[in-house]
Amino acid sequence: MKNQDIEIYLSRPDITEQEIEAVRSVLMSNDLSSGPKVTEFENKFAEYIGRKYAIAVNSGTSALFLCVKALGIGPGDEVITTPFTFIASTNCILMADATPVFVDIDGESLNIDFAKIEDKINEKTKAILPVAVFGNPVGMDKVNDIAKKHNLFVIEDSCEALGSSLGGKKAGNFGILSTFAFYPNKQITTGEGGMIVTDDERLTNICRSLRNQGLKNISGATVYERVGFNFRLSDINSTIGLVQLTRLTENIKKRQQVARWYQDILKNETRLKTFSATEDCNLSWFLFIVHLGEKYTQKDRDKVMNLMLKAGIQTGVYFAPVHLQPYIARDFGYKDGDFPITEKVSQRTLALPFYGNLSKEKVETVCENLKKCLDVIDS
Ligand SMILES: *Cc1c(COP(=O)(O)O)cnc(C)c1O
């Protein structure tokens, strides 16, 4: 379907004149990359999360991969993670030639089922990589308890959870290294971009070196001390992030309002269930997700998505089970049924249009159409 036929998009970034002006002034300066805006963005971001250090990189995927590398995880090592996530949180393990070991999710929280983690720990296990799915950091404290008991690292994927908190503690404080992402559908965007946060100075230096060709962190010296990458974030991107960060609290409120409209309108619709945060979590909404009822199949879900698109409304699949993606299923021998909760949730889930500037009127249109689509399936 051509873009001009879509009336209500799944996601829209929230860009104002302020971002445009900020980019303009960076473009007029002499520092297009690795200038003052990167450092300022890192400092403000670390302060917002409440951690000592932040390392800006060019994507959330790069952030995750650098965490794995900085911890010295590689061939022969295992990292425990969830199969119900965006593919990057498994790819970062594979990119380091380490082995992802999946643990199925909890059917309510949709995050890794911490009660099943210990069964998968052995002498090869080096880290646990939990994901705050749809922005909900629930269970991160429990994962940390388990990691501490077994002397494992926690790499926290909070790429969907900027602004969320659990028991008063902000997402981004639950890993020795924690990651964020700034793709346009996230709570703030830099176009592309990512951030690592940590309190560990040694790991900070390794991450800074890895993102910049392995360069040693001594000014004046040109010594490369390891194989590094070019994962630098530019000043152009960083200046957008700085402006976005000043509007984050306001944008989180706008997104909350949109989520409430959806919840209100859909609360009596018994054919589906909406995603909401667990009690101890203050959710910074990432997506608005609905789970179709038990009687519906994956085919029904796909049909709903097609009918919605015909009505000009874009919806999304979150997530395709990671263990069943062809290269992972092939290399590790996974098959249907290996992680049944992930598969069941995945088959009946769809994401509705969701962003801070979505109007109440459009939310109503989406819900009316969704009900109509279910009527068609039911008839
Ligand atoms: C967005 C996201 C990432 C990072 O994605 P990039 O597109 O590389 O910035 C990582 N993990 C999860 C769970 C995400 O949603």
Short mmCIF file of C-alpha atoms and ligand atoms in Angstrom, two decimals:
data_model
loop_
_atom_site.label_atom_id
_atom_site.label_comp_id
_atom_site.label_asym_id
_atom_site.label_seq_id
_atom_site.Cartn_x
_atom_site.Cartn_y
_atom_site.Cartn_z
CA MET A 1 0.00 0.00 0.00
CA LYS A 2 1.26 3.41 -0.94
CA ASN A 3 1.97 5.83 1.88
CA GLN A 4 -0.51 8.41 0.63
CA ASP A 5 -3.33 5.93 1.20
CA ILE A 6 -2.57 5.75 4.91
CA GLU A 7 -4.63 8.18 6.94
CA ILE A 8 -3.57 7.18 10.42
CA TYR A 9 0.02 6.10 10.86
CA LEU A 10 1.28 3.60 13.42
CA SER A 11 3.72 6.18 14.66
CA ARG A 12 4.74 9.79 14.03
CA PRO A 13 7.71 11.63 15.48
CA ASP A 14 7.03 14.87 17.36
CA ILE A 15 9.29 17.46 15.75
CA THR A 16 8.84 21.20 16.31
CA GLU A 17 10.48 24.39 15.02
CA GLN A 18 12.82 24.11 18.00
CA GLU A 19 14.48 20.93 16.67
CA ILE A 20 14.65 22.41 13.18
CA GLU A 21 16.35 25.55 14.52
CA ALA A 22 18.76 23.47 16.60
CA VAL A 23 19.79 21.40 13.56
CA ARG A 24 20.19 24.56 11.54
CA SER A 25 22.56 26.06 14.05
CA VAL A 26 24.67 22.88 14.24
CA LEU A 27 24.85 22.81 10.44
CA MET A 28 26.13 26.39 10.50
CA SER A 29 28.82 25.49 13.05
CA ASN A 30 32.10 23.71 12.45
CA ASP A 31 31.18 20.65 14.54
CA LEU A 32 28.94 18.29 12.64
CA SER A 33 30.07 15.24 14.59
CA SER A 34 31.73 14.51 17.95
CA GLY A 35 31.41 18.14 19.00
CA PRO A 36 29.88 19.82 22.04
CA LYS A 37 26.31 18.65 21.40
CA VAL A 38 27.21 14.97 21.83
CA THR A 39 28.79 15.63 25.23
CA GLU A 40 25.93 17.88 26.30
CA PHE A 41 23.38 15.24 25.25
CA GLU A 42 25.29 12.55 27.18
CA ASN A 43 25.48 14.69 30.32
CA LYS A 44 21.81 15.69 30.27
CA PHE A 45 20.76 12.14 29.56
CA ALA A 46 22.83 10.65 32.39
CA GLU A 47 21.36 13.27 34.71
CA TYR A 48 17.79 12.48 33.65
CA ILE A 49 18.25 8.73 34.23
CA GLY A 50 20.25 9.28 37.40
CA ARG A 51 23.47 7.49 36.45
CA LYS A 52 27.08 8.65 36.39
CA TYR A 53 27.92 8.11 32.72
CA ALA A 54 26.20 8.07 29.35
CA ILE A 55 27.78 7.05 26.05
CA ALA A 56 25.95 8.18 22.89
CA VAL A 57 26.03 5.86 19.88
CA ASN A 58 24.41 5.71 16.46
CA SER A 59 21.59 3.24 17.32
CA GLY A 60 20.06 1.20 20.10
CA THR A 61 21.43 -1.91 18.42
CA SER A 62 24.96 -0.49 18.54
CA ALA A 63 24.41 0.34 22.21
CA LEU A 64 23.43 -3.24 23.02
CA PHE A 65 26.28 -4.71 20.99
CA LEU A 66 28.86 -2.47 22.71
CA CYS A 67 27.54 -3.61 26.10
CA VAL A 68 28.12 -7.25 25.14
CA LYS A 69 31.60 -6.46 23.79
CA ALA A 70 32.61 -4.21 26.71
CA LEU A 71 31.81 -7.02 29.15
CA GLY A 72 34.16 -9.30 27.23
CA ILE A 73 31.39 -11.68 26.19
CA GLY A 74 32.26 -13.74 23.11
CA PRO A 75 32.54 -17.24 21.60
CA GLY A 76 31.53 -20.02 23.99
CA ASP A 77 29.67 -17.63 26.32
CA GLU A 78 25.94 -17.76 26.89
CA VAL A 79 23.57 -14.85 27.49
CA ILE A 80 20.06 -15.49 28.81
CA THR A 81 17.36 -13.39 27.15
CA THR A 82 13.74 -13.31 25.99
CA PRO A 83 12.37 -14.47 22.61
CA PHE A 84 9.54 -11.90 22.83
CA THR A 85 11.34 -8.72 21.83
CA PHE A 86 12.69 -6.68 18.97
CA ILE A 87 15.29 -8.77 17.12
CA ALA A 88 18.19 -6.43 18.08
CA SER A 89 18.34 -7.73 21.64
CA THR A 90 19.25 -11.19 20.29
CA ASN A 91 21.31 -9.98 17.32
CA CYS A 92 23.65 -8.11 19.68
CA ILE A 93 24.59 -11.45 21.28
CA LEU A 94 25.04 -13.19 17.92
CA MET A 95 27.10 -10.27 16.55
CA ALA A 96 29.60 -10.96 19.35
CA ASP A 97 29.65 -14.69 18.42
CA ALA A 98 28.11 -15.57 21.79
CA THR A 99 25.07 -17.80 22.26
CA PRO A 100 21.60 -16.52 23.15
CA VAL A 101 19.70 -18.79 25.53
CA PHE A 102 15.98 -18.08 25.59
CA VAL A 103 13.64 -18.15 28.57
CA ASP A 104 9.90 -17.81 27.84
CA ILE A 105 7.95 -14.78 29.05
CA ASP A 106 5.43 -14.33 31.81
CA GLY A 107 1.98 -14.19 30.17
CA GLU A 108 0.90 -11.13 32.17
CA SER A 109 3.95 -8.86 32.23
CA LEU A 110 5.22 -10.08 28.83
CA ASN A 111 8.77 -9.73 30.18
CA ILE A 112 11.16 -12.63 30.74
CA ASP A 113 9.76 -15.06 33.35
CA PHE A 114 12.36 -14.64 36.08
CA ALA A 115 11.13 -17.79 37.84
CA LYS A 116 12.45 -19.83 34.88
CA ILE A 117 15.85 -18.16 34.55
CA GLU A 118 17.82 -20.26 37.04
CA ASP A 119 17.10 -23.50 35.13
CA LYS A 120 19.13 -22.11 32.22
CA ILE A 121 22.19 -20.94 34.17
CA ASN A 122 25.34 -23.02 33.77
CA GLU A 123 29.12 -22.45 33.80
CA LYS A 124 28.97 -20.85 30.33
CA THR A 125 26.40 -18.23 31.35
CA LYS A 126 27.92 -14.75 31.52
CA ALA A 127 24.97 -12.37 31.51
CA ILE A 128 21.22 -11.91 31.55
CA LEU A 129 19.72 -9.49 29.01
CA PRO A 130 16.16 -8.62 30.09
CA VAL A 131 13.96 -6.34 27.99
CA ALA A 132 11.38 -3.88 29.34
CA VAL A 133 8.80 -4.95 26.78
CA PHE A 134 6.44 -2.13 25.70
CA GLY A 135 8.20 0.08 28.26
CA ASN A 136 7.35 -1.94 31.37
CA PRO A 137 10.44 -2.65 33.52
CA VAL A 138 8.57 -5.11 35.75
CA GLY A 139 10.76 -7.96 36.99
CA MET A 140 14.07 -6.10 36.46
CA ASP A 141 14.70 -6.11 40.23
CA LYS A 142 14.12 -9.88 40.38
CA VAL A 143 16.45 -10.47 37.44
CA ASN A 144 19.10 -8.48 39.29
CA ASP A 145 18.69 -10.62 42.43
CA ILE A 146 19.23 -13.76 40.37
CA ALA A 147 22.24 -12.27 38.58
CA LYS A 148 23.83 -11.25 41.85
CA LYS A 149 23.34 -14.72 43.34
CA HIS A 150 25.08 -16.34 40.34
CA ASN A 151 27.65 -13.61 39.73
CA LEU A 152 26.31 -12.65 36.29
CA PHE A 153 26.13 -9.32 34.49
CA VAL A 154 22.80 -7.70 33.69
CA ILE A 155 22.53 -5.83 30.37
CA GLU A 156 19.26 -3.95 30.62
CA ASP A 157 17.47 -3.33 27.34
CA SER A 158 15.38 -0.30 28.23
CA CYS A 159 15.14 0.85 24.61
CA GLU A 160 11.34 0.99 24.91
CA ALA A 161 11.24 2.32 28.47
CA LEU A 162 12.59 5.88 28.55
CA GLY A 163 10.80 7.59 31.44
CA SER A 164 9.30 4.44 32.99
CA SER A 165 10.04 3.47 36.55
CA LEU A 166 9.66 0.44 38.78
CA GLY A 167 9.12 0.94 42.49
CA GLY A 168 10.25 4.56 42.06
CA LYS A 169 13.49 3.57 40.31
CA LYS A 170 13.86 4.75 36.69
CA ALA A 171 14.39 2.30 33.84
CA GLY A 172 18.07 2.46 32.99
CA ASN A 173 19.12 1.75 36.58
CA PHE A 174 18.72 -2.02 36.46
CA GLY A 175 21.85 -3.12 34.59
CA ILE A 176 25.60 -2.74 35.00
CA LEU A 177 25.06 -1.34 31.50
CA SER A 178 21.64 -0.17 30.31
CA THR A 179 20.59 0.90 26.82
CA PHE A 180 18.19 3.33 25.17
CA ALA A 181 17.23 3.99 21.55
CA PHE A 182 16.10 7.04 19.62
CA TYR A 183 14.48 5.66 16.47
CA PRO A 184 11.50 7.87 15.45
CA ASN A 185 8.87 5.70 17.18
CA LYS A 186 10.55 5.89 20.60
CA GLN A 187 9.67 8.34 23.40
CA ILE A 188 12.35 10.70 22.06
CA THR A 189 14.07 10.55 18.69
CA THR A 190 17.33 11.69 17.14
CA GLY A 191 16.45 10.17 13.74
CA GLU A 192 18.71 7.24 14.55
CA GLY A 193 20.62 6.97 17.78
CA GLY A 194 21.20 5.14 21.03
CA MET A 195 22.65 5.57 24.50
CA ILE A 196 24.42 3.40 27.05
CA VAL A 197 24.20 4.43 30.71
CA THR A 198 26.27 3.05 33.58
CA ASP A 199 28.00 3.97 36.87
CA ASP A 200 31.16 2.07 35.93
CA GLU A 201 34.06 4.26 34.78
CA ARG A 202 36.13 1.41 33.35
CA LEU A 203 33.23 0.16 31.20
CA THR A 204 32.50 3.73 30.12
CA ASN A 205 36.04 4.08 28.81
CA ILE A 206 35.83 0.76 26.97
CA CYS A 207 32.51 1.74 25.36
CA ARG A 208 33.88 5.14 24.32
CA SER A 209 36.90 3.44 22.80
CA LEU A 210 34.83 0.77 21.02
CA ARG A 211 32.50 3.33 19.45
CA ASN A 212 35.48 5.20 18.01
CA GLN A 213 37.74 2.67 16.24
CA GLY A 214 39.25 1.36 19.50
CA LEU A 215 41.02 4.65 20.14
CA LYS A 216 42.62 4.97 23.55
CA ASN A 217 40.98 7.62 25.71
CA ILE A 218 43.97 9.86 26.19
CA SER A 219 43.82 13.21 24.51
CA GLY A 220 46.74 13.93 22.24
CA ALA A 221 47.77 10.28 21.76
CA THR A 222 46.74 8.32 18.69
CA VAL A 223 46.86 4.76 19.94
CA TYR A 224 44.29 2.14 19.00
CA GLU A 225 44.10 -0.44 21.74
CA ARG A 226 41.43 -2.82 20.40
CA VAL A 227 39.31 -3.58 17.34
CA GLY A 228 36.77 -0.80 17.35
CA PHE A 229 33.85 0.44 15.30
CA ASN A 230 32.47 3.70 14.06
CA PHE A 231 29.31 3.87 16.14
CA ARG A 232 29.59 7.59 16.85
CA LEU A 233 26.49 9.76 17.10
CA SER A 234 26.76 13.09 15.27
CA ASP A 235 26.18 16.56 16.71
CA ILE A 236 23.30 16.90 14.24
CA ASN A 237 21.52 13.96 15.85
CA SER A 238 22.53 14.94 19.36
CA THR A 239 21.11 18.43 19.10
CA ILE A 240 17.73 16.97 18.13
CA GLY A 241 17.97 14.69 21.18
CA LEU A 242 18.74 17.61 23.47
CA VAL A 243 15.60 19.47 22.39
CA GLN A 244 13.52 16.31 22.58
CA LEU A 245 14.78 15.66 26.09
CA THR A 246 13.47 19.04 27.26
CA ARG A 247 10.01 18.02 26.00
CA LEU A 248 10.12 14.44 27.26
CA THR A 249 8.00 14.92 30.39
CA GLU A 250 5.34 16.76 28.38
CA ASN A 251 5.42 14.11 25.66
CA ILE A 252 5.08 11.27 28.16
CA LYS A 253 1.92 12.99 29.46
CA LYS A 254 0.53 13.37 25.95
CA ARG A 255 1.16 9.69 25.26
CA GLN A 256 -0.49 8.76 28.55
CA GLN A 257 -3.58 10.71 27.54
CA VAL A 258 -3.77 8.91 24.20
CA ALA A 259 -3.45 5.55 25.98
CA ARG A 260 -6.28 6.54 28.34
CA TRP A 261 -8.56 7.41 25.42
CA TYR A 262 -7.91 3.98 23.91
CA GLN A 263 -8.46 2.23 27.24
CA ASP A 264 -11.72 4.10 27.84
CA ILE A 265 -13.14 3.34 24.44
CA LEU A 266 -12.04 -0.29 24.40
CA LYS A 267 -12.77 -1.21 28.00
CA ASN A 268 -16.13 -2.85 27.20
CA GLU A 269 -14.87 -4.63 24.10
CA THR A 270 -14.76 -8.22 25.36
CA ARG A 271 -13.17 -9.62 22.21
CA LEU A 272 -9.81 -8.15 23.09
CA LYS A 273 -7.61 -7.17 25.99
CA THR A 274 -5.45 -4.05 26.13
CA PHE A 275 -1.91 -3.97 27.48
CA SER A 276 -1.39 -2.07 30.69
CA ALA A 277 1.44 -1.77 33.17
CA THR A 278 1.70 -3.79 36.35
CA GLU A 279 0.89 -1.98 39.59
CA ASP A 280 4.41 -1.17 40.79
CA CYS A 281 5.35 0.29 37.39
CA ASN A 282 4.93 3.87 36.28
CA LEU A 283 4.70 3.33 32.54
CA SER A 284 6.06 5.67 29.91
CA TRP A 285 3.90 4.38 27.06
CA PHE A 286 5.84 3.07 24.05
CA LEU A 287 3.07 1.45 22.00
CA PHE A 288 -0.62 0.77 22.36
CA ILE A 289 -1.05 -2.98 22.11
CA VAL A 290 -4.22 -5.08 21.94
CA HIS A 291 -4.39 -8.86 22.37
CA LEU A 292 -7.22 -10.54 20.51
CA GLY A 293 -9.19 -13.14 22.52
CA GLU A 294 -8.42 -16.86 22.66
CA LYS A 295 -10.88 -17.77 19.89
CA TYR A 296 -8.90 -15.81 17.31
CA THR A 297 -5.98 -17.22 15.33
CA GLN A 298 -2.90 -15.64 13.84
CA LYS A 299 -4.75 -15.65 10.50
CA ASP A 300 -7.57 -13.64 12.06
CA ARG A 301 -5.08 -11.15 13.47
CA ASP A 302 -3.43 -10.78 10.06
CA LYS A 303 -6.84 -10.32 8.45
CA VAL A 304 -7.70 -7.59 10.95
CA MET A 305 -4.44 -5.84 10.07
CA ASN A 306 -5.21 -6.05 6.36
CA LEU A 307 -8.73 -4.73 6.78
CA MET A 308 -7.43 -1.89 8.93
CA LEU A 309 -4.88 -0.98 6.28
CA LYS A 310 -7.63 -0.95 3.64
CA ALA A 311 -9.41 1.56 5.88
CA GLY A 312 -6.24 3.68 5.85
CA ILE A 313 -5.07 2.67 9.33
CA GLN A 314 -1.60 1.30 9.86
CA THR A 315 -1.09 -1.35 12.56
CA GLY A 316 1.96 -3.41 13.51
CA VAL A 317 3.05 -6.88 14.68
CA TYR A 318 4.87 -6.76 18.02
CA PHE A 319 6.74 -9.03 18.14
CA ALA A 320 7.50 -11.83 15.72
CA PRO A 321 8.97 -14.58 17.98
CA VAL A 322 12.76 -14.27 17.81
CA HIS A 323 13.45 -18.03 18.11
CA LEU A 324 11.35 -18.73 15.00
CA GLN A 325 13.14 -16.31 12.67
CA PRO A 326 14.67 -18.48 9.94
CA TYR A 327 18.39 -18.01 10.70
CA ILE A 328 17.92 -18.49 14.43
CA ALA A 329 15.54 -21.47 14.12
CA ARG A 330 18.01 -23.08 11.69
CA ASP A 331 21.19 -22.48 13.69
CA PHE A 332 19.75 -23.45 17.07
CA GLY A 333 17.13 -25.99 15.99
CA TYR A 334 14.09 -24.15 17.36
CA LYS A 335 10.59 -25.08 16.25
CA ASP A 336 6.96 -24.11 16.86
CA GLY A 337 5.99 -24.76 20.44
CA ASP A 338 9.43 -24.27 22.03
CA PHE A 339 8.36 -21.03 23.78
CA PRO A 340 4.58 -21.37 23.86
CA ILE A 341 3.69 -18.21 25.79
CA THR A 342 5.75 -16.02 23.45
CA GLU A 343 4.14 -17.68 20.43
CA LYS A 344 0.61 -17.44 21.78
CA VAL A 345 0.95 -13.75 22.68
CA SER A 346 2.69 -12.93 19.42
CA GLN A 347 0.00 -14.55 17.26
CA ARG A 348 -2.88 -12.50 18.67
CA THR A 349 -1.21 -9.16 19.27
CA LEU A 350 -1.33 -6.01 17.21
CA ALA A 351 -0.12 -2.49 17.82
CA LEU A 352 -2.55 0.35 17.08
CA PRO A 353 -1.54 3.82 15.89
CA PHE A 354 0.15 5.54 18.82
CA TYR A 355 2.00 8.82 19.28
CA GLY A 356 1.72 11.91 21.44
CA ASN A 357 -0.07 14.08 18.89
CA LEU A 358 -2.70 11.50 17.95
CA SER A 359 -6.09 13.21 18.32
CA LYS A 360 -9.03 11.81 20.28
CA GLU A 361 -11.00 11.81 17.05
CA LYS A 362 -8.43 9.59 15.36
CA VAL A 363 -8.33 7.25 18.37
CA GLU A 364 -12.11 6.92 18.02
CA THR A 365 -11.79 6.20 14.30
CA VAL A 366 -9.20 3.50 14.97
CA CYS A 367 -11.40 1.85 17.62
CA GLU A 368 -14.56 1.97 15.47
CA ASN A 369 -12.69 0.35 12.61
CA LEU A 370 -11.14 -2.27 14.87
CA LYS A 371 -14.60 -3.25 16.11
CA LYS A 372 -15.90 -3.41 12.54
CA CYS A 373 -12.98 -5.63 11.53
CA LEU A 374 -13.74 -8.02 14.39
CA ASP A 375 -17.41 -8.06 13.28
CA VAL A 376 -16.27 -9.12 9.80
CA ILE A 377 -14.09 -11.91 11.25
CA ASP A 378 -16.92 -13.04 13.52
CA SER A 379 -19.54 -13.13 10.73
C1 LIG B 1 14.10 -0.02 19.46
C2 LIG B 1 14.67 -1.16 20.19
C3 LIG B 1 16.06 -1.42 20.15
C4 LIG B 1 17.05 -0.60 19.36
O1 LIG B 1 16.68 -0.36 18.08
P1 LIG B 1 17.49 0.58 17.05
O2 LIG B 1 16.56 0.63 15.90
O3 LIG B 1 18.78 -0.09 16.75
O4 LIG B 1 17.70 1.90 17.69
C5 LIG B 1 16.52 -2.46 20.92
N1 LIG B 1 15.70 -3.24 21.65
C6 LIG B 1 14.37 -3.02 21.71
C7 LIG B 1 13.52 -3.90 22.56
C8 LIG B 1 13.81 -1.99 20.96
O5 LIG B 1 12.48 -1.80 20.97
#
